[in-house]
Coordinates of C-alpha atoms in Angstrom, one line a residue:
Chain A
M1 CA 5.3 5.4 6.8
Y2 CA 2.4 6.0 4.9
G3 CA 0.0 7.9 7.1
N4 CA 0.0 11.4 8.0
D5 CA -3.3 11.6 9.8
F6 CA -2.0 9.1 12.5
S7 CA 1.2 8.0 14.1
A8 CA 2.1 4.7 12.6
E9 CA 5.4 4.6 14.9
D10 CA 3.8 2.8 17.6
A11 CA 1.3 0.9 15.6
P12 CA 1.4 -2.9 16.6
G13 CA 3.6 -4.8 14.0
G14 CA 4.5 -1.8 12.1
G15 CA 4.3 -0.9 8.3
L16 CA 0.7 -1.4 6.5
L17 CA -0.4 -4.2 8.6
G18 CA 0.2 -2.2 11.8
E19 CA -1.8 0.7 10.3
V20 CA -4.8 -1.2 9.4
E21 CA -4.7 -2.5 13.3
A22 CA -4.1 1.1 14.0
A23 CA -7.4 2.2 11.7
E24 CA -9.1 -0.9 13.9
A25 CA -7.9 0.8 17.4
A26 CA -9.3 4.1 16.2
L27 CA -12.6 2.6 15.0
R28 CA -13.2 1.4 18.6
A29 CA -12.0 4.6 20.2
A30 CA -14.2 6.8 17.8
A31 CA -17.1 4.3 19.2
E32 CA -16.2 4.7 22.9
R33 CA -16.0 8.4 22.7
G34 CA -19.4 8.7 20.8
R35 CA -22.0 8.8 22.8
R36 CA -24.5 10.3 20.3
G37 CA -27.1 8.5 19.1
G38 CA -29.6 10.0 16.5
P39 CA -30.0 13.5 16.0
A40 CA -32.8 15.7 18.8
P41 CA -36.0 16.0 17.2
D42 CA -35.5 19.6 16.0
E43 CA -31.9 19.2 15.0
D44 CA -31.1 20.2 11.3
L45 CA -30.5 16.5 9.6
A46 CA -27.6 18.1 7.7
A47 CA -25.7 19.7 10.7
Y48 CA -26.0 16.9 12.6
F49 CA -24.4 14.4 10.2
A50 CA -21.7 17.0 9.6
A51 CA -20.9 16.7 13.2
V52 CA -20.7 13.1 13.3
V53 CA -18.4 13.4 10.4
D54 CA -16.1 15.9 12.0
A55 CA -16.1 14.1 15.2
D56 CA -14.4 10.9 13.4
Q57 CA -17.4 9.0 14.1
K58 CA -18.9 6.5 11.9
I59 CA -22.1 6.9 10.0
E60 CA -24.4 4.0 9.9
P61 CA -26.7 2.4 7.5
R62 CA -30.2 4.0 9.6
D63 CA -28.3 7.2 9.6
W64 CA -29.6 10.1 8.1
M65 CA -27.1 11.2 5.1
P66 CA -27.1 13.6 2.3
E67 CA -28.1 12.0 -1.4
A68 CA -25.1 12.8 -3.0
Y69 CA -23.1 10.9 -0.2
R70 CA -25.2 7.7 -0.6
K71 CA -24.8 7.8 -4.0
T72 CA -20.9 8.6 -4.3
L73 CA -20.5 5.5 -1.2
I74 CA -22.4 3.2 -3.7
R75 CA -20.7 4.1 -6.8
Q76 CA -17.1 4.1 -5.3
I77 CA -18.1 0.4 -3.2
A78 CA -19.7 -1.2 -6.0
Q79 CA -16.8 -0.5 -8.0
H80 CA -14.2 -1.7 -5.8
A81 CA -16.5 -5.0 -5.5
H82 CA -16.4 -5.6 -9.5
S83 CA -12.8 -5.0 -9.4
E84 CA -12.2 -7.9 -6.5
I85 CA -14.8 -10.2 -8.8
I86 CA -13.0 -9.5 -12.4
G87 CA -9.5 -9.7 -10.2
M88 CA -10.2 -13.3 -10.2
Q89 CA -9.6 -13.8 -13.6
P90 CA -5.9 -12.5 -14.3
E91 CA -4.6 -15.2 -11.5
G92 CA -7.2 -17.8 -12.0
N93 CA -5.7 -18.2 -15.1
W94 CA -2.4 -19.7 -13.5
I95 CA -4.3 -22.0 -11.0
S96 CA -3.8 -24.7 -13.3
R97 CA 0.0 -24.0 -14.3
A98 CA 1.4 -22.9 -11.1
P99 CA 4.6 -24.3 -11.1
S100 CA 4.1 -26.4 -7.7
L101 CA 1.0 -28.1 -5.5
K102 CA 1.9 -25.8 -3.2
R103 CA 2.1 -22.9 -5.3
K104 CA -1.2 -24.3 -6.9
A105 CA -2.8 -24.2 -3.1
I106 CA -1.6 -20.8 -2.3
L107 CA -2.7 -19.4 -5.6
L108 CA -6.3 -20.9 -5.3
A109 CA -6.4 -19.4 -1.8
K110 CA -5.3 -16.4 -2.8
V111 CA -8.2 -16.2 -5.7
Q112 CA -11.1 -17.3 -3.2
D113 CA -10.0 -14.5 -1.0
E114 CA -11.1 -12.0 -3.7
A115 CA -14.3 -13.5 -4.2
G116 CA -14.8 -13.0 -0.2
H117 CA -13.6 -9.5 -1.1
G118 CA -16.2 -8.9 -3.3
L119 CA -18.6 -10.3 -1.3
Y120 CA -17.6 -7.8 1.8
L121 CA -17.8 -5.1 -0.3
Y122 CA -21.2 -5.9 -2.2
A123 CA -22.7 -6.4 1.4
A124 CA -21.3 -3.1 2.6
A125 CA -23.0 -1.6 -0.7
E126 CA -26.2 -3.2 0.0
T127 CA -26.7 -1.5 3.5
L128 CA -27.1 1.5 1.5
G129 CA -30.1 0.6 -0.1
V130 CA -28.8 -1.2 -3.4
S131 CA -29.9 -4.7 -4.2
R132 CA -27.6 -7.3 -5.1
E133 CA -29.2 -7.8 -8.4
E134 CA -28.7 -4.4 -9.3
L135 CA -25.1 -4.4 -8.5
V136 CA -24.2 -7.7 -10.4
D137 CA -26.3 -6.4 -13.6
L138 CA -24.4 -3.0 -13.2
L139 CA -21.5 -4.8 -14.1
L140 CA -22.7 -7.2 -16.2
S141 CA -24.1 -4.4 -18.4
G142 CA -21.1 -2.4 -18.3
R143 CA -22.4 0.5 -16.7
Q144 CA -20.3 0.4 -13.8
K145 CA -16.9 -0.1 -14.0
Y146 CA -13.8 -1.8 -12.7
S147 CA -10.3 -1.4 -12.0
S148 CA -8.6 -0.8 -15.2
I149 CA -5.5 -2.8 -14.1
F150 CA -7.6 -6.2 -14.7
N151 CA -7.6 -5.6 -18.4
Y152 CA -3.9 -6.7 -18.8
P153 CA -2.9 -10.3 -19.5
T154 CA -0.9 -12.5 -17.5
L155 CA 1.8 -13.7 -19.9
T156 CA 4.0 -15.5 -17.7
W157 CA 4.1 -17.3 -14.2
A158 CA 6.1 -13.9 -13.1
D159 CA 3.0 -12.0 -13.7
V160 CA 1.5 -13.5 -10.8
G161 CA 4.3 -12.7 -8.3
A162 CA 4.3 -9.0 -9.9
I163 CA 0.4 -8.7 -9.6
G164 CA 0.8 -9.3 -5.8
W165 CA 3.7 -7.3 -5.3
L166 CA 3.0 -4.1 -7.4
V167 CA -0.9 -4.5 -7.9
D168 CA -1.6 -5.7 -4.4
G169 CA 0.7 -3.4 -3.0
A170 CA -0.8 -0.4 -4.8
A171 CA -4.2 -1.3 -4.0
I172 CA -3.2 -1.7 -0.2
V173 CA -1.7 1.8 -0.3
N174 CA -5.4 3.0 -1.8
Q175 CA -7.1 0.9 0.6
V176 CA -5.6 1.4 4.1
P177 CA -6.8 4.9 4.5
L178 CA -10.2 3.3 3.5
C179 CA -10.2 1.7 6.9
R180 CA -10.7 4.9 8.4
C181 CA -13.5 5.8 6.1
S182 CA -16.7 7.6 7.7
Y183 CA -19.3 5.2 6.5
G184 CA -19.0 2.4 9.1
P185 CA -19.9 -0.7 7.2
Y186 CA -17.4 0.3 4.0
A187 CA -14.4 0.9 6.9
R188 CA -15.1 -2.3 8.4
A189 CA -15.2 -4.3 5.6
M190 CA -11.9 -2.4 4.7
I191 CA -10.3 -3.5 7.6
R192 CA -11.1 -7.2 6.8
V193 CA -9.9 -6.6 3.1
C194 CA -6.7 -5.1 4.1
K195 CA -5.6 -7.7 6.5
E196 CA -6.2 -10.4 4.3
E197 CA -4.4 -8.7 1.3
S198 CA -1.4 -8.5 2.8
F199 CA -0.6 -12.0 2.6
H200 CA -1.5 -11.5 -1.0
Q201 CA 1.2 -8.7 -1.5
R202 CA 3.7 -11.1 0.5
Q203 CA 3.1 -14.1 -1.5
G204 CA 3.9 -12.3 -4.9
Y205 CA 6.9 -10.8 -3.6
E206 CA 8.0 -14.0 -2.4
I207 CA 7.4 -15.2 -6.0
L208 CA 9.2 -12.7 -7.4
H209 CA 12.0 -12.9 -5.0
T210 CA 12.4 -16.7 -5.4
L211 CA 12.5 -16.1 -9.5
A212 CA 14.9 -13.0 -9.2
H213 CA 17.5 -15.2 -7.2
G214 CA 16.7 -18.8 -9.8
T215 CA 18.4 -19.0 -13.0
P216 CA 19.4 -15.9 -15.5
A217 CA 16.1 -17.1 -17.1
Q218 CA 13.7 -16.9 -14.3
K219 CA 15.5 -13.5 -13.3
A220 CA 14.6 -12.2 -16.7
M221 CA 11.4 -13.1 -16.2
A222 CA 10.6 -11.5 -13.3
Q223 CA 12.1 -8.5 -14.4
D224 CA 10.1 -8.7 -17.8
A225 CA 6.7 -8.5 -15.4
V226 CA 8.0 -5.9 -13.2
D227 CA 8.5 -3.8 -16.7
R228 CA 5.0 -4.4 -18.2
W229 CA 3.3 -4.2 -14.4
W230 CA 5.1 -1.0 -13.2
Y231 CA 3.4 1.7 -14.8
P232 CA -0.1 -0.2 -15.0
S233 CA 0.3 0.0 -11.2
L234 CA 0.8 3.6 -11.1
A235 CA -2.2 4.4 -12.9
M236 CA -3.9 2.3 -10.7
F237 CA -4.1 5.4 -8.1
G238 CA -6.3 7.1 -11.0
P239 CA -5.7 10.7 -13.0
P240 CA -3.3 13.2 -11.5
D241 CA -5.0 15.7 -8.7
T242 CA -5.5 18.2 -11.3
D243 CA -8.0 16.3 -13.1
S244 CA -9.5 14.3 -10.4
T245 CA -13.4 15.3 -10.0
H246 CA -14.7 13.5 -7.4
S247 CA -11.6 14.1 -4.9
A248 CA -12.5 17.2 -3.0
Q249 CA -16.2 16.4 -2.1
S250 CA -15.1 13.1 -1.0
M251 CA -12.3 14.3 1.0
A252 CA -14.5 16.3 3.0
W253 CA -17.0 13.8 3.7
K254 CA -14.1 11.7 5.3
I255 CA -14.6 9.1 2.5
K256 CA -11.0 9.5 1.1
R257 CA -8.5 10.6 3.0
F258 CA -5.6 11.6 0.8
S259 CA -5.7 12.3 -3.2
N260 CA -4.3 10.2 -6.1
D261 CA -1.1 11.9 -6.4
E262 CA 0.1 11.4 -2.7
L263 CA -1.4 7.7 -2.4
R264 CA 1.0 7.3 -5.9
Q265 CA 3.9 9.1 -4.5
R266 CA 3.8 6.9 -1.5
F267 CA 3.5 3.6 -3.2
V268 CA 6.6 4.5 -5.3
D269 CA 8.8 5.5 -2.1
M270 CA 7.9 2.2 -0.6
C271 CA 8.6 0.3 -3.8
V272 CA 12.2 1.3 -4.5
Q273 CA 14.0 -0.2 -1.5
Q274 CA 11.4 -3.5 -2.1
A275 CA 12.8 -3.7 -5.6
E276 CA 16.6 -3.4 -4.3
V277 CA 16.0 -6.4 -2.1
L278 CA 14.2 -8.3 -5.1
G279 CA 17.4 -7.2 -7.1
L280 CA 15.3 -6.0 -10.2
T281 CA 15.0 -2.6 -11.7
I282 CA 12.3 -0.4 -11.6
P283 CA 11.8 0.6 -15.5
D284 CA 12.2 4.2 -15.0
P285 CA 15.3 6.1 -15.7
D286 CA 14.2 9.3 -14.0
L287 CA 13.7 7.7 -10.9
R288 CA 15.7 9.4 -8.2
W289 CA 15.8 10.7 -4.7
N290 CA 14.9 14.2 -4.3
D291 CA 16.5 14.9 -1.0
E292 CA 14.6 18.5 -0.9
R293 CA 11.0 16.6 -1.1
Q294 CA 12.4 13.4 0.9
S295 CA 10.7 11.4 -1.8
Y296 CA 11.6 10.1 -5.3
D297 CA 10.7 11.6 -8.2
F298 CA 9.7 9.4 -10.9
T299 CA 7.7 9.4 -14.2
Q300 CA 4.0 9.7 -14.5
P301 CA 2.1 6.5 -15.9
D302 CA 0.7 7.2 -19.4
Y303 CA -2.9 8.9 -18.1
A304 CA -3.8 8.5 -21.9
E305 CA -3.7 5.0 -21.9
L306 CA -5.4 4.9 -18.5
M307 CA -8.5 6.9 -20.1
R308 CA -8.3 4.4 -23.5
V309 CA -8.4 1.2 -20.8
I310 CA -11.2 2.5 -18.6
S311 CA -13.4 3.4 -21.7
G312 CA -13.0 -0.2 -22.9
D313 CA -9.8 -0.6 -25.3
G314 CA -7.1 -2.1 -22.8
P315 CA -5.7 -5.6 -24.2
C316 CA -8.1 -8.0 -22.3
N317 CA -11.3 -5.6 -21.5
R318 CA -13.6 -7.8 -23.7
Q319 CA -12.4 -11.4 -22.8
R320 CA -13.0 -10.2 -19.0
M321 CA -16.5 -9.0 -19.4
A322 CA -17.2 -12.0 -21.7
H323 CA -16.0 -14.6 -19.1
R324 CA -17.7 -12.9 -16.4
R325 CA -21.0 -12.9 -18.3
A326 CA -20.6 -16.5 -19.3
A327 CA -19.7 -17.6 -15.5
H328 CA -22.8 -15.6 -14.5
S329 CA -25.1 -17.5 -16.8
E330 CA -23.4 -20.6 -16.6
G331 CA -24.4 -20.6 -12.6
A332 CA -27.7 -19.7 -12.9
W333 CA -28.7 -23.4 -12.8
V334 CA -27.1 -23.5 -9.3
R335 CA -28.9 -20.7 -8.2
E336 CA -32.0 -22.2 -9.3
A337 CA -31.4 -25.6 -7.7
A338 CA -30.8 -23.9 -4.5
A339 CA -33.8 -22.0 -4.8
A340 CA -36.0 -24.6 -5.6
Y341 CA -35.1 -26.9 -3.0
A342 CA -35.3 -24.1 -0.2
A343 CA -38.8 -23.5 -1.7
K344 CA -39.6 -27.5 -1.3
R345 CA -38.3 -27.8 2.0
A346 CA -40.0 -24.8 3.3
Q347 CA -43.5 -26.1 1.7
Q348 CA -42.8 -29.7 3.6
Q349 CA -41.9 -27.7 6.8
K350 CA -45.4 -25.9 6.4
E351 CA -47.3 -29.2 5.4
K352 CA -45.8 -30.8 8.6
V353 CA -47.0 -28.3 10.8
A354 CA -50.5 -28.2 9.4
A355 CA -50.5 -32.1 9.7
Chain B
M1 CA -32.6 -17.4 -14.3
S2 CA -33.9 -16.9 -10.8
K3 CA -35.8 -14.0 -10.6
E4 CA -35.9 -13.4 -6.9
Q5 CA -33.0 -13.0 -4.9
A6 CA -31.9 -15.3 -2.3
P7 CA -32.9 -13.7 1.2
L8 CA -30.3 -11.9 3.0
W9 CA -28.8 -13.5 6.4
E10 CA -27.1 -11.3 8.8
V11 CA -23.7 -13.4 10.1
F12 CA -22.8 -13.6 13.8
V13 CA -19.2 -15.5 14.8
R14 CA -18.1 -16.3 18.6
A15 CA -14.1 -15.9 17.8
R16 CA -13.1 -18.0 20.8
R17 CA -14.8 -19.8 23.8
G18 CA -15.8 -17.5 26.5
L19 CA -16.5 -14.4 24.0
S20 CA -19.8 -13.5 22.9
H21 CA -21.1 -14.0 19.2
T22 CA -20.5 -10.5 17.4
H23 CA -21.9 -9.4 13.9
V24 CA -19.6 -9.6 11.1
G25 CA -21.6 -9.1 8.3
S26 CA -24.1 -10.4 5.7
L27 CA -24.8 -12.6 2.9
H28 CA -27.5 -13.9 0.4
A29 CA -28.5 -17.8 0.6
P30 CA -31.6 -19.6 -0.5
D31 CA -32.0 -21.4 3.1
A32 CA -30.5 -21.5 6.7
E33 CA -28.1 -24.2 5.6
L34 CA -26.5 -22.6 2.9
A35 CA -26.0 -19.9 4.6
L36 CA -24.3 -21.3 7.2
R37 CA -21.9 -23.2 4.8
N38 CA -21.5 -19.9 2.8
A39 CA -20.9 -17.9 6.1
R40 CA -17.9 -20.5 7.0
D41 CA -16.3 -20.0 3.7
L42 CA -16.4 -15.9 3.9
Y43 CA -16.3 -15.1 7.1
T44 CA -14.0 -17.8 8.9
R45 CA -11.6 -18.8 6.0
R46 CA -8.9 -17.7 8.9
Q47 CA -10.1 -19.5 11.8
E48 CA -12.0 -16.4 13.0
G49 CA -14.5 -18.4 14.8
V50 CA -15.6 -21.2 16.6
S51 CA -19.3 -20.9 16.3
I52 CA -21.4 -19.1 13.7
W53 CA -24.8 -18.0 13.7
V54 CA -26.9 -16.7 10.8
V55 CA -30.0 -14.7 11.2
P56 CA -32.7 -14.0 8.4
A57 CA -32.3 -10.1 8.1
A58 CA -36.0 -9.9 7.7
A59 CA -36.2 -11.3 11.0
I60 CA -34.2 -8.6 13.0
T61 CA -36.5 -5.6 14.3
A62 CA -34.2 -2.8 14.9
S63 CA -34.6 0.4 16.7
S64 CA -34.2 3.6 14.4
P65 CA -31.5 6.1 15.0
D66 CA -34.0 8.8 15.1
E67 CA -35.8 7.4 18.3
K68 CA -32.6 7.4 20.1
D69 CA -33.3 10.3 22.4
A70 CA -37.0 9.0 23.3
F71 CA -35.9 5.3 23.1
F72 CA -32.7 5.1 25.4
D73 CA -33.5 8.3 27.5
P74 CA -35.1 6.1 30.4
A75 CA -31.5 4.8 30.9
A76 CA -30.1 8.2 31.3
D77 CA -32.0 8.9 34.6
K78 CA -31.0 6.0 36.3
V79 CA -27.6 6.6 37.0
Y80 CA -27.7 4.5 40.2
R81 CA -27.8 1.3 38.2
H82 CA -24.2 2.1 37.6
P83 CA -21.6 1.3 40.8
T84 CA -19.8 4.5 40.4
F85 CA -23.1 6.4 41.8
Y86 CA -22.6 4.9 45.2
E87 CA -19.9 6.4 47.3
V88 CA -17.8 3.8 49.3
P89 CA -16.9 5.1 52.8
D90 CA -13.4 4.7 53.5
G91 CA -11.6 1.7 54.7
V92 CA -14.3 -0.9 53.2
A93 CA -12.8 -3.6 51.3
H94 CA -14.0 -6.1 48.6
L95 CA -17.0 -3.9 47.9

């Protein structure tokens, strides 16, 4: 199992979904335990904040919080939201070309979920005092980043399967601990997101399983997709712990629960058996079980490549941003029409009341 | 492009008959009708509800957490509001 700050064995359902449910139960239990509202009139605010976090209680929007905590959360939640929004593109690319009506409908539902996740997260970020317009602008102007993984192209239908299995799988491993984040609105949004993500991961796995058990050409296509997505997926966990700048403080604030390397290891350990069932090979000749560590040894992704892609030089960065900007500006008339209609209706209502 | 951000709405969903509406999140929409439709698409894609309320966030008046002590104190000294305050003599049933 993947968590070490709680027991997953007795979690309903088991696996990652079980962990999400356990996180939700813990959130309820913490709320039951907590009888504290705000700080006493003479209480030191920083001490009060620390006490709430230490007691595994949630910080809520109107609570006092350190400015750096607020900023860190806004940055993290916003980048997470941007990733969901940009993440619609690689898969959206295949909606019209999915091999059957059923697969089209499923993919459409999945991409709609990604939009929904972006919106839950933008709403969570807004509770910290940043406006939606600012957030959208930070993405469109390139001042805030999104996950580097979405700058890779989806070349074949098998890529849609590999994204579901590996990319969504890595995202879930990253995100399940966020269900226990100390900031209430983020934790609650993540619980919703993770419950929905597990459908995404399974649909991807099913696509690959079908291809891997099809014709030799289909199996080769599935293997090719895994070969291309494996290392970028490992890179999704971020730079190695020795180079990670935000980790220690985020851990102390209980925004983050595990280090990048711990989560990456957890992901690798989880994938090996799943790849065996698929009958596909993880493209790492040095992947082997380490009995001493009770984990797999594996080849690290190319972090120089990760940094290049983050800084804008991935295969699809420009295309993704251009598409997002175009979609935003092409949707302007819809927003304007809806606003004009609402204003007209409000005006009519006012006249009716006056008459 | 509209310069003004569409207003914020808080969304409450009744999950099933017999349960109260529970706050599930928020969204932006120009008017109530669109807020309701957006809420349906955003918060009930998996049959999470049988009824939705949308409330303009600006219309909500909230107590402030720093007022907690003064604001909720009156409840603390009225323990007799809880049934556990009363001692039930042995042998009394249905009470």
